[in-house]
PDB file of C-alpha atoms in Angstrom:
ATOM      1  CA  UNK A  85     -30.811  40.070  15.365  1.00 51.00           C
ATOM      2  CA  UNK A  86     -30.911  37.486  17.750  1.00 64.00           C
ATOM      3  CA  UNK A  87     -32.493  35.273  15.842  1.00 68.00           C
ATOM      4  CA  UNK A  88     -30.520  35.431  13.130  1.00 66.00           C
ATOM      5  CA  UNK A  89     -27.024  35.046  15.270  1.00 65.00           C
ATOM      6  CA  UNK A  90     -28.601  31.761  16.832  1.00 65.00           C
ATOM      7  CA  UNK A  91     -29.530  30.418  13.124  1.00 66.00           C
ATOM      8  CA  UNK A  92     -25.764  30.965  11.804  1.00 65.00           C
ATOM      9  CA  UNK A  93     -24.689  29.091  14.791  1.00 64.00           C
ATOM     10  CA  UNK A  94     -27.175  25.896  14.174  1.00 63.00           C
ATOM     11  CA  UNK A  95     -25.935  25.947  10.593  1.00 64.00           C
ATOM     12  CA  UNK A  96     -22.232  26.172  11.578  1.00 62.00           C
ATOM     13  CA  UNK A  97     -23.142  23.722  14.433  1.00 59.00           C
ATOM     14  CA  UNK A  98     -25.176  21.140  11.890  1.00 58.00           C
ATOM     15  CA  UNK A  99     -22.022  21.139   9.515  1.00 55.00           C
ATOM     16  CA  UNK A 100     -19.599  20.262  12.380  1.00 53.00           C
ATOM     17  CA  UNK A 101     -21.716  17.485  13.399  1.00 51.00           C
ATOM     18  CA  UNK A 102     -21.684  16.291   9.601  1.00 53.00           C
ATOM     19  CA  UNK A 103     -18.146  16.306   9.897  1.00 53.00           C
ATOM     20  CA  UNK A 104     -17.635  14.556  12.480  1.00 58.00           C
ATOM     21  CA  UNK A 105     -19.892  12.137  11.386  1.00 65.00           C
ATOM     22  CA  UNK A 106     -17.270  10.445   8.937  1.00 81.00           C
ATOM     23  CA  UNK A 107     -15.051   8.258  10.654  1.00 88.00           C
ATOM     24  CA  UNK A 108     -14.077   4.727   9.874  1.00 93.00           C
ATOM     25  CA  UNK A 109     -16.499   1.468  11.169  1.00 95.00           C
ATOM     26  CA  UNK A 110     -15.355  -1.417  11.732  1.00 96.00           C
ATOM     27  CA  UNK A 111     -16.566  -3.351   9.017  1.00 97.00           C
ATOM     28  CA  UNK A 112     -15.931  -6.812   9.279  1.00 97.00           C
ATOM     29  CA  UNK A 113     -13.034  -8.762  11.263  1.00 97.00           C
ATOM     30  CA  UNK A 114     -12.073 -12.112   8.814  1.00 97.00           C
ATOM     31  CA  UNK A 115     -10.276 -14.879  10.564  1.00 97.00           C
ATOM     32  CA  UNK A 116      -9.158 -17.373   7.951  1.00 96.00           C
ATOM     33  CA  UNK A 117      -9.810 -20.657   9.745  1.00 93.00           C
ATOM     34  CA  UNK A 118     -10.016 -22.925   6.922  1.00 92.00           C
ATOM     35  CA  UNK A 119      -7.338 -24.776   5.002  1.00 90.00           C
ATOM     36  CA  UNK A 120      -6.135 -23.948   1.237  1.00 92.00           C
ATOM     37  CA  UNK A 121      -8.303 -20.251   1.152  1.00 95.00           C
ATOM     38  CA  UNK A 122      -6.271 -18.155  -1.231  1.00 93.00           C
ATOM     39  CA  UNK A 123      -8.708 -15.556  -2.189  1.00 94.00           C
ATOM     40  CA  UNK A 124     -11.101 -13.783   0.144  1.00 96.00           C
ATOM     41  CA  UNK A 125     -13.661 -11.503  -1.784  1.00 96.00           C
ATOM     42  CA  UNK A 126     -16.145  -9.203  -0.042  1.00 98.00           C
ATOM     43  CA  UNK A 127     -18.762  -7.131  -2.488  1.00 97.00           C
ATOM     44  CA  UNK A 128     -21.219  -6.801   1.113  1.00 97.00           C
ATOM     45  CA  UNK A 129     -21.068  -6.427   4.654  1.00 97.00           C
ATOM     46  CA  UNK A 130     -21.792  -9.458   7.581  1.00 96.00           C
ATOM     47  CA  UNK A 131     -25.632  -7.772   7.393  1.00 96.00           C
ATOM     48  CA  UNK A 132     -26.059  -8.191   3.953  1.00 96.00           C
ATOM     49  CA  UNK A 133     -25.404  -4.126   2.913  1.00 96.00           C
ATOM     50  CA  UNK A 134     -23.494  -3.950  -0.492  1.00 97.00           C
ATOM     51  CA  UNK A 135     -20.300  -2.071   0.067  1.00 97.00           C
ATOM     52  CA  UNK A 136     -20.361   1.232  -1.062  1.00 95.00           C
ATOM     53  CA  UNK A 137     -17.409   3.446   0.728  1.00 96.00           C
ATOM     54  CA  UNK A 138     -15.427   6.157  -0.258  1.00 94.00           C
ATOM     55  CA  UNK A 139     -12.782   5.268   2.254  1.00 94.00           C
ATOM     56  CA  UNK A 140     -11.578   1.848   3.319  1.00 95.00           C
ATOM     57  CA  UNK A 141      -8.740   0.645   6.143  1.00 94.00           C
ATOM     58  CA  UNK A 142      -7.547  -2.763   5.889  1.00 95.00           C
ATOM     59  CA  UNK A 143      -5.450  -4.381   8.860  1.00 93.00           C
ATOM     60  CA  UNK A 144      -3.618  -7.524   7.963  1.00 94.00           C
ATOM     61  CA  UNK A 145      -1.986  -9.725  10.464  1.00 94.00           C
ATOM     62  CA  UNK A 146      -0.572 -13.031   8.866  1.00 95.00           C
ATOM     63  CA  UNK A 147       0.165 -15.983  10.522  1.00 94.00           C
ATOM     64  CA  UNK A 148       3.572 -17.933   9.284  1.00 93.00           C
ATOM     65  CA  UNK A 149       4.187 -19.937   6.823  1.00 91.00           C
ATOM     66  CA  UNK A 150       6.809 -22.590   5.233  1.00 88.00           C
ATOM     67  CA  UNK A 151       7.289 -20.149   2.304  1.00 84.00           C
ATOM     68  CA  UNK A 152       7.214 -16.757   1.109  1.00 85.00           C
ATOM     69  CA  UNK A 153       3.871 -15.134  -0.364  1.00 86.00           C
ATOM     70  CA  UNK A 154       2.804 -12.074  -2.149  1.00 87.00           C
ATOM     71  CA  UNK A 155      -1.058 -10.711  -1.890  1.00 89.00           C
ATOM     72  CA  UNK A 156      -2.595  -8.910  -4.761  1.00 90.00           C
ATOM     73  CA  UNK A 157      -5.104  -6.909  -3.510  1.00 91.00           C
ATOM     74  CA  UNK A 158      -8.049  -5.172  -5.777  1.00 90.00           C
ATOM     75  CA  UNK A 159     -11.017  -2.098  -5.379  1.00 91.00           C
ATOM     76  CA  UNK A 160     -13.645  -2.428  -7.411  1.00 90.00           C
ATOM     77  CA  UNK A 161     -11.788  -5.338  -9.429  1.00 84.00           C
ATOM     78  CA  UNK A 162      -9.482  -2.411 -10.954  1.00 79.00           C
ATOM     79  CA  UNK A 163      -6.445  -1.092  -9.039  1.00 69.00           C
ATOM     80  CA  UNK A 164      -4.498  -3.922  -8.286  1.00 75.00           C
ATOM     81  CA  UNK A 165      -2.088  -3.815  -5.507  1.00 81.00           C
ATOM     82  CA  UNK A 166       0.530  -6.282  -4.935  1.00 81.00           C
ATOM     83  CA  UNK A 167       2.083  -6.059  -1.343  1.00 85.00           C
ATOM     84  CA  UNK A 168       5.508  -8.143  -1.679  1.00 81.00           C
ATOM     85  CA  UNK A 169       6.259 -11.207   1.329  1.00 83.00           C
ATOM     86  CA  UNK A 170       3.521  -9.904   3.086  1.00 89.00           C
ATOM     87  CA  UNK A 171       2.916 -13.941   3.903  1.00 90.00           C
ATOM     88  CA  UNK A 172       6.366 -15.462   5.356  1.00 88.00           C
ATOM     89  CA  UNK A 173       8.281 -17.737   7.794  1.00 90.00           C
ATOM     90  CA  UNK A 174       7.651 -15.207  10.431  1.00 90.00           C
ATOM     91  CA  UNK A 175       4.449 -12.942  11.403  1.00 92.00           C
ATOM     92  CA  UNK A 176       3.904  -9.702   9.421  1.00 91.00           C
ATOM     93  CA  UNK A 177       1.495  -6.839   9.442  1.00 92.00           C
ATOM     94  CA  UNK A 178       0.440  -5.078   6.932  1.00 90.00           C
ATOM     95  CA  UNK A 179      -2.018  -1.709   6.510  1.00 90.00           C
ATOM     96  CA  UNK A 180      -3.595  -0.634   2.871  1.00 91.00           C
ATOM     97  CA  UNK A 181      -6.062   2.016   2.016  1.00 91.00           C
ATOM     98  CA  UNK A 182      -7.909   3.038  -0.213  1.00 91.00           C
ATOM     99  CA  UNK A 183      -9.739   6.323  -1.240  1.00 89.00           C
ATOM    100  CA  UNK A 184     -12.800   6.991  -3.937  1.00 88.00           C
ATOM    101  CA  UNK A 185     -12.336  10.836  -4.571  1.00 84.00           C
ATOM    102  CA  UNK A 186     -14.161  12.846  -6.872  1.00 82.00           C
ATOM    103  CA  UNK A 187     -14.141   9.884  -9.320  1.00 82.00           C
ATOM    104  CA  UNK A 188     -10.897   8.435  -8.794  1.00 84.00           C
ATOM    105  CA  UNK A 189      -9.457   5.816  -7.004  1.00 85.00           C
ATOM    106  CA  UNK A 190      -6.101   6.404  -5.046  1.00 86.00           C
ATOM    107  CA  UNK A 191      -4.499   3.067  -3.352  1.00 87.00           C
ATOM    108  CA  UNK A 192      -1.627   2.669  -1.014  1.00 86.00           C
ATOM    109  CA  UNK A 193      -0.100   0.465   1.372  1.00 86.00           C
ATOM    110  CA  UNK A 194       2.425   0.165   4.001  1.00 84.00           C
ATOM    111  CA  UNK A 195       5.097  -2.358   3.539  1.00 82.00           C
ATOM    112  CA  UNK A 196       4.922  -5.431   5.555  1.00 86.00           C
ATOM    113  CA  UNK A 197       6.468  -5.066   9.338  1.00 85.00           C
ATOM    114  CA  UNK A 198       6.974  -8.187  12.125  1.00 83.00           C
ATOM    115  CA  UNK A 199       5.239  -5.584  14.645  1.00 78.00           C
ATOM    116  CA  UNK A 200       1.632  -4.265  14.849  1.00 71.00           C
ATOM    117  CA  UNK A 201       2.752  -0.539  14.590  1.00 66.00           C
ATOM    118  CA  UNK A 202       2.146   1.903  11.784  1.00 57.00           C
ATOM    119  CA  UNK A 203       6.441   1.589  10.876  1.00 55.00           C
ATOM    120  CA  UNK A 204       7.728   0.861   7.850  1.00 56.00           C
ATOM    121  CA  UNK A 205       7.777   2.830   4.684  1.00 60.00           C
ATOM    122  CA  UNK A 206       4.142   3.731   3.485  1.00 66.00           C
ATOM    123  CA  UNK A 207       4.109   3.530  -0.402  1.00 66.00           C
ATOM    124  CA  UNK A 208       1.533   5.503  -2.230  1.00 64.00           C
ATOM    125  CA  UNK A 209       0.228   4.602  -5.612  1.00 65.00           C
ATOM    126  CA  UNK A 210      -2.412   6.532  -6.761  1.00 61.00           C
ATOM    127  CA  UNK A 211      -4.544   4.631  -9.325  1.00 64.00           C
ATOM    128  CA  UNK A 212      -6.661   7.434 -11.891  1.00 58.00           C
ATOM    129  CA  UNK A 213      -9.874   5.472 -12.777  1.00 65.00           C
ATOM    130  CA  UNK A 214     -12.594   7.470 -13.817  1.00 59.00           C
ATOM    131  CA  UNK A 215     -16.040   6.554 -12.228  1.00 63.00           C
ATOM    132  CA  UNK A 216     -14.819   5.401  -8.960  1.00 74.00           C
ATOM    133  CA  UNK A 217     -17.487   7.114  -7.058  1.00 86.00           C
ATOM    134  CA  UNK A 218     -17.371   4.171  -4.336  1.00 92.00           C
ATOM    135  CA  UNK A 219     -15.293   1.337  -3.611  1.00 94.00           C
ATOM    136  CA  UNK A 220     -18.189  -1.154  -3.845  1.00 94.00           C
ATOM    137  CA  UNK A 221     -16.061  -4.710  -3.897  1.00 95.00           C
ATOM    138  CA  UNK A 222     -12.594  -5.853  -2.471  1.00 96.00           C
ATOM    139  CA  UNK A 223     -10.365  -8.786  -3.045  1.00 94.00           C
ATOM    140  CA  UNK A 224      -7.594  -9.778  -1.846  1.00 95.00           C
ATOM    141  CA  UNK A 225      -5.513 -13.433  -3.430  1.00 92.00           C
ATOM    142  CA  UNK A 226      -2.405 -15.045  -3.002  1.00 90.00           C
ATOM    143  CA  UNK A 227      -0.850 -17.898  -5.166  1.00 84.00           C
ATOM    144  CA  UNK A 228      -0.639 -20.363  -1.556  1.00 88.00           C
ATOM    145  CA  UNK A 229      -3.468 -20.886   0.704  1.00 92.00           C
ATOM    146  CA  UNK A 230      -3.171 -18.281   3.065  1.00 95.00           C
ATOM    147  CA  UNK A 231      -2.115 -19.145   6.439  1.00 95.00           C
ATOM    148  CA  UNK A 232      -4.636 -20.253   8.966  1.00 96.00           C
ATOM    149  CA  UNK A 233      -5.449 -18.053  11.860  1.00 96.00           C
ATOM    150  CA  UNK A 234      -4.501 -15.125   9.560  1.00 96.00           C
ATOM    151  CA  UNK A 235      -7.097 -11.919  10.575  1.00 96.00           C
ATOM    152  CA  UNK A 236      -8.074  -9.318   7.867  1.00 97.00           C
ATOM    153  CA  UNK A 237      -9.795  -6.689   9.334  1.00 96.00           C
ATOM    154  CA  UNK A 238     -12.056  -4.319   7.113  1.00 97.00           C
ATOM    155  CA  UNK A 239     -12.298  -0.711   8.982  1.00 96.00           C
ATOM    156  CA  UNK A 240     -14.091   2.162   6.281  1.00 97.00           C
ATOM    157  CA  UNK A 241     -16.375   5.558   5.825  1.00 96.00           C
ATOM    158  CA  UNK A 242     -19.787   4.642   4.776  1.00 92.00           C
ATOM    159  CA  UNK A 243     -20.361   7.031   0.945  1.00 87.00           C
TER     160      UNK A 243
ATOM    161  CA  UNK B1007      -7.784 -23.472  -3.555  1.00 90.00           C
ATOM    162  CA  UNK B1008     -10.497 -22.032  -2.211  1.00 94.00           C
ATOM    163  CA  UNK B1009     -12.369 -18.619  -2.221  1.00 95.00           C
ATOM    164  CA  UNK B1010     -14.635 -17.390   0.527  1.00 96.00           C
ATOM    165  CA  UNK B1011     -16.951 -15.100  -1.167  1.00 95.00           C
ATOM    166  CA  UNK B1012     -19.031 -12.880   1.312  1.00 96.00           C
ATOM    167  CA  UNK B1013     -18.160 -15.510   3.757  1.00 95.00           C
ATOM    168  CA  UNK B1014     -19.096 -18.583   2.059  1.00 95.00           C
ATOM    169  CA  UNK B1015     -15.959 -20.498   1.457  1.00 94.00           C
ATOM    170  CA  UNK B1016     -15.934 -23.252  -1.893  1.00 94.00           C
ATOM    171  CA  UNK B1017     -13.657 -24.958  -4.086  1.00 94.00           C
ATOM    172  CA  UNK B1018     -11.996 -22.036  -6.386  1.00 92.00           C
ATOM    173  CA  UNK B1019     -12.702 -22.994 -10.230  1.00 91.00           C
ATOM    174  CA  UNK B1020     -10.024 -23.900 -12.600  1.00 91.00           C
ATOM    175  CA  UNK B1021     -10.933 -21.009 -14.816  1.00 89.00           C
ATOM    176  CA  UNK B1022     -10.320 -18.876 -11.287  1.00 87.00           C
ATOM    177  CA  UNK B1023      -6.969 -20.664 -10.759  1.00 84.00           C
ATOM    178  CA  UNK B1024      -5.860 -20.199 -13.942  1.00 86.00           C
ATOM    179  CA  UNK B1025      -6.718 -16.321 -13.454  1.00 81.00           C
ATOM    180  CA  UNK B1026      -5.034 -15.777 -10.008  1.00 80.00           C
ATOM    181  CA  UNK B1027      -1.920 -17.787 -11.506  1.00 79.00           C
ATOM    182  CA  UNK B1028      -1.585 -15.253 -14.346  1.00 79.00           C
ATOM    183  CA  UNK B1029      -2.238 -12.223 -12.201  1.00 74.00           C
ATOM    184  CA  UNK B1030       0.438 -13.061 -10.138  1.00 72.00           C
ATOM    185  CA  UNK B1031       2.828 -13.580 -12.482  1.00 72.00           C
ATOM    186  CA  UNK B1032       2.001 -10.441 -14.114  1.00 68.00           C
ATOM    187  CA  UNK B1033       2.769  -8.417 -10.510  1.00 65.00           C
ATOM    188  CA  UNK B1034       5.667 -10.602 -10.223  1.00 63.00           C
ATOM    189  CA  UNK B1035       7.225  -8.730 -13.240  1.00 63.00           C
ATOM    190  CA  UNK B1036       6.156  -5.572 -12.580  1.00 60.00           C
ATOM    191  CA  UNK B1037       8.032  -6.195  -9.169  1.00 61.00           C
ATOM    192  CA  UNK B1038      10.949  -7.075 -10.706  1.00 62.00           C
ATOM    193  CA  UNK B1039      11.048  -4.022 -13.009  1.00 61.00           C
ATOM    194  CA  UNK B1040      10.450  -2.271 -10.032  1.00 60.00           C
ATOM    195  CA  UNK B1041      13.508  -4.121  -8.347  1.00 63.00           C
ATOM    196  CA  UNK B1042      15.499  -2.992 -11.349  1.00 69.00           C
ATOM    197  CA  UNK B1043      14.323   0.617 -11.180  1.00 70.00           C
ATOM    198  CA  UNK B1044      15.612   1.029  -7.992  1.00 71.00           C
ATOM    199  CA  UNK B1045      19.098  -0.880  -8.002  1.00 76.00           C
ATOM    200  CA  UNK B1046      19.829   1.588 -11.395  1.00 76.00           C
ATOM    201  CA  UNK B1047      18.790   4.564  -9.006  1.00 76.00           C
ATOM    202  CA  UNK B1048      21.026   3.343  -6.311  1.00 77.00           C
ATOM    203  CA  UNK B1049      23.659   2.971  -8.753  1.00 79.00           C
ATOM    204  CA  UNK B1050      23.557   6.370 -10.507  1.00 80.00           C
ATOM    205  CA  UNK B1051      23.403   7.784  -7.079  1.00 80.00           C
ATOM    206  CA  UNK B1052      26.652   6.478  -6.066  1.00 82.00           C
ATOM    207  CA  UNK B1053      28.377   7.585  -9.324  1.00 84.00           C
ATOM    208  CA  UNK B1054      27.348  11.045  -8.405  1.00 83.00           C
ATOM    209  CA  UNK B1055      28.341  10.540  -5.056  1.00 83.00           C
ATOM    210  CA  UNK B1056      31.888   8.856  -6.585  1.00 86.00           C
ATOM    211  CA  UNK B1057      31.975  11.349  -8.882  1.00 87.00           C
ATOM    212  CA  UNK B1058      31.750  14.455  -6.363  1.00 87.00           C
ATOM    213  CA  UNK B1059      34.242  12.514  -4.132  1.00 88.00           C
ATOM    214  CA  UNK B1060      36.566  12.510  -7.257  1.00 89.00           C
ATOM    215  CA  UNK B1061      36.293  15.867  -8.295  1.00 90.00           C
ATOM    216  CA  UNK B1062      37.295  17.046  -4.289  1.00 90.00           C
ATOM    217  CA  UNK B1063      40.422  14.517  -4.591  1.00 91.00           C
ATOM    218  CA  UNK B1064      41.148  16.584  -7.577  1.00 92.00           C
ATOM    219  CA  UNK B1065      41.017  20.244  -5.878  1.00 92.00           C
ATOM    220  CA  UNK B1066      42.720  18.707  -2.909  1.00 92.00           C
ATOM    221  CA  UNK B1067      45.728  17.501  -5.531  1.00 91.00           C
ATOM    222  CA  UNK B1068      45.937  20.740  -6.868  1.00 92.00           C
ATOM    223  CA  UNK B1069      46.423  22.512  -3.813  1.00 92.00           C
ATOM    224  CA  UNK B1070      48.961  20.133  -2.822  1.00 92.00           C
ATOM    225  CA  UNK B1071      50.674  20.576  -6.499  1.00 92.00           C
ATOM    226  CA  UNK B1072      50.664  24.593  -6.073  1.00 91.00           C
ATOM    227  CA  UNK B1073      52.041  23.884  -2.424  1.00 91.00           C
ATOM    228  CA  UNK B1074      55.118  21.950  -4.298  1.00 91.00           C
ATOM    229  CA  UNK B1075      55.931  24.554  -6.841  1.00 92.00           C
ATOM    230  CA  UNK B1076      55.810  27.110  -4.131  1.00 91.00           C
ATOM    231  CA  UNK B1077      58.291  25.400  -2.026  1.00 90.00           C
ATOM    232  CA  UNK B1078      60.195  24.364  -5.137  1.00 90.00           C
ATOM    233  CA  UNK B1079      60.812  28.416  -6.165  1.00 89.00           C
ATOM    234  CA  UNK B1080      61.753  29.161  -2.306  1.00 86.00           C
ATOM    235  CA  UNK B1081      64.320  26.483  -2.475  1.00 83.00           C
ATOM    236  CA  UNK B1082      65.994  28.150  -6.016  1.00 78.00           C
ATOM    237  CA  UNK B1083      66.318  31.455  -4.420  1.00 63.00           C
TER     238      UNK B1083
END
């Protein structure tokens, strides 16, 4: 009787550890330090591992600039995302995330805010695309060079 | 422009230009509709509110009217 009590707790006890198991990495950290980058595309880690999450954080913190800019940011090249003036005359963070869940791909952002604090109105658009099993690529481009010094900084939950 | 794949940065091809240019003009639009979208919301919602506002002015104008005609049938007796 034992026996079989200390077995149900292992179990219970091996799926709590699996659980807990899941957070989010920090993946990369991307300082843009050269002039007239626009697009930064990532389809593997620093180590060489493809990218193949079914959750991924992004932290943006961009530098200023003489003019406005938007970003359009893409999973998997599919579910594009464009976060408005998230580039500007003053310095702006942004967060987006995005989610591969049970074949579908769900996006959303938070708007651009001048402080590093989870504020700001967090708009959810949930993209449907079948056979999204991972998010295995991500881009993000803007129609300027982005500002030097800007950081983009990958955080996600290995599939 | 340039592109820094995997962390390789190089010149972005025109071809890639050309892309990025279009995609952004294509969110730029859907922005705008989206701009649209919500000053239309933000107008219907303050003809409902103008509209509720009207309808009290009315009740209040009718009490004051059955007030009058009250007073008006004291004064005749």
């Amino acid at each position: 009787m034992n026996n079989v009590i200390l077995a149900s707790l292992f179990s219970k006890l091996k799926r709590v550890e699996k659980q807990e198991a899941k957070v989010f990495e920090l993946i990369e950290e991307i300082t843009i330090d050269a002039e007239d980058v626009a697009t930064i595309e990532r389809t593997q880690e620093p180590d060489g591992t493809a990218y193949a999450f079914e959750e991924v954080l992004v932290n943006f913190e961009m530098e200023v600039s003489a003019s406005s800019s938007s970003l359009t940011c893409r999973a998997n090249n599919i579910a594009s995302t464009g976060i408005s003036n998230l580039i500007g005359t003053s310095k702006k963070y942004c967060a987006l995330q995005y989610q591969a869940y049970r074949g579908l791909l769900f996006t959303s952002y938070q708007s651009p805010v001048a402080e590093k604090a989870w504020a700001g109105n967090v708009i959810a658009r949930n993209t449907e695309v079948l056979s999204a099993e991972a998010i295995n690529s991500l881009r993000f481009s803007c129609n300027a060079p982005i500002p030097t010094g800007s950081k983009i900084t990958i955080y996600a939950i290995r599939k | 422009m340039k592109i820094d794949f995997n962390g390789a940065t190089r010149e972005m091809t025109a071809e890639e230009i050309k892309a990025l240019e279009e995609e952004n003009r294509s969110l730029e639009s859907i922005k705008q509709e989206s701009d649209i979208s919500e000053r239309v919301k933000r107008l219907e919602e303050n003809r409902a509110d103008t509209n509720e506002e009207l309808s009290s002015l009315r009740k209040a104008f009718g009490a004051i009217r059955e007030t009058l005609e009250g007073l008006r049938s004291l004064t005749k007796l």
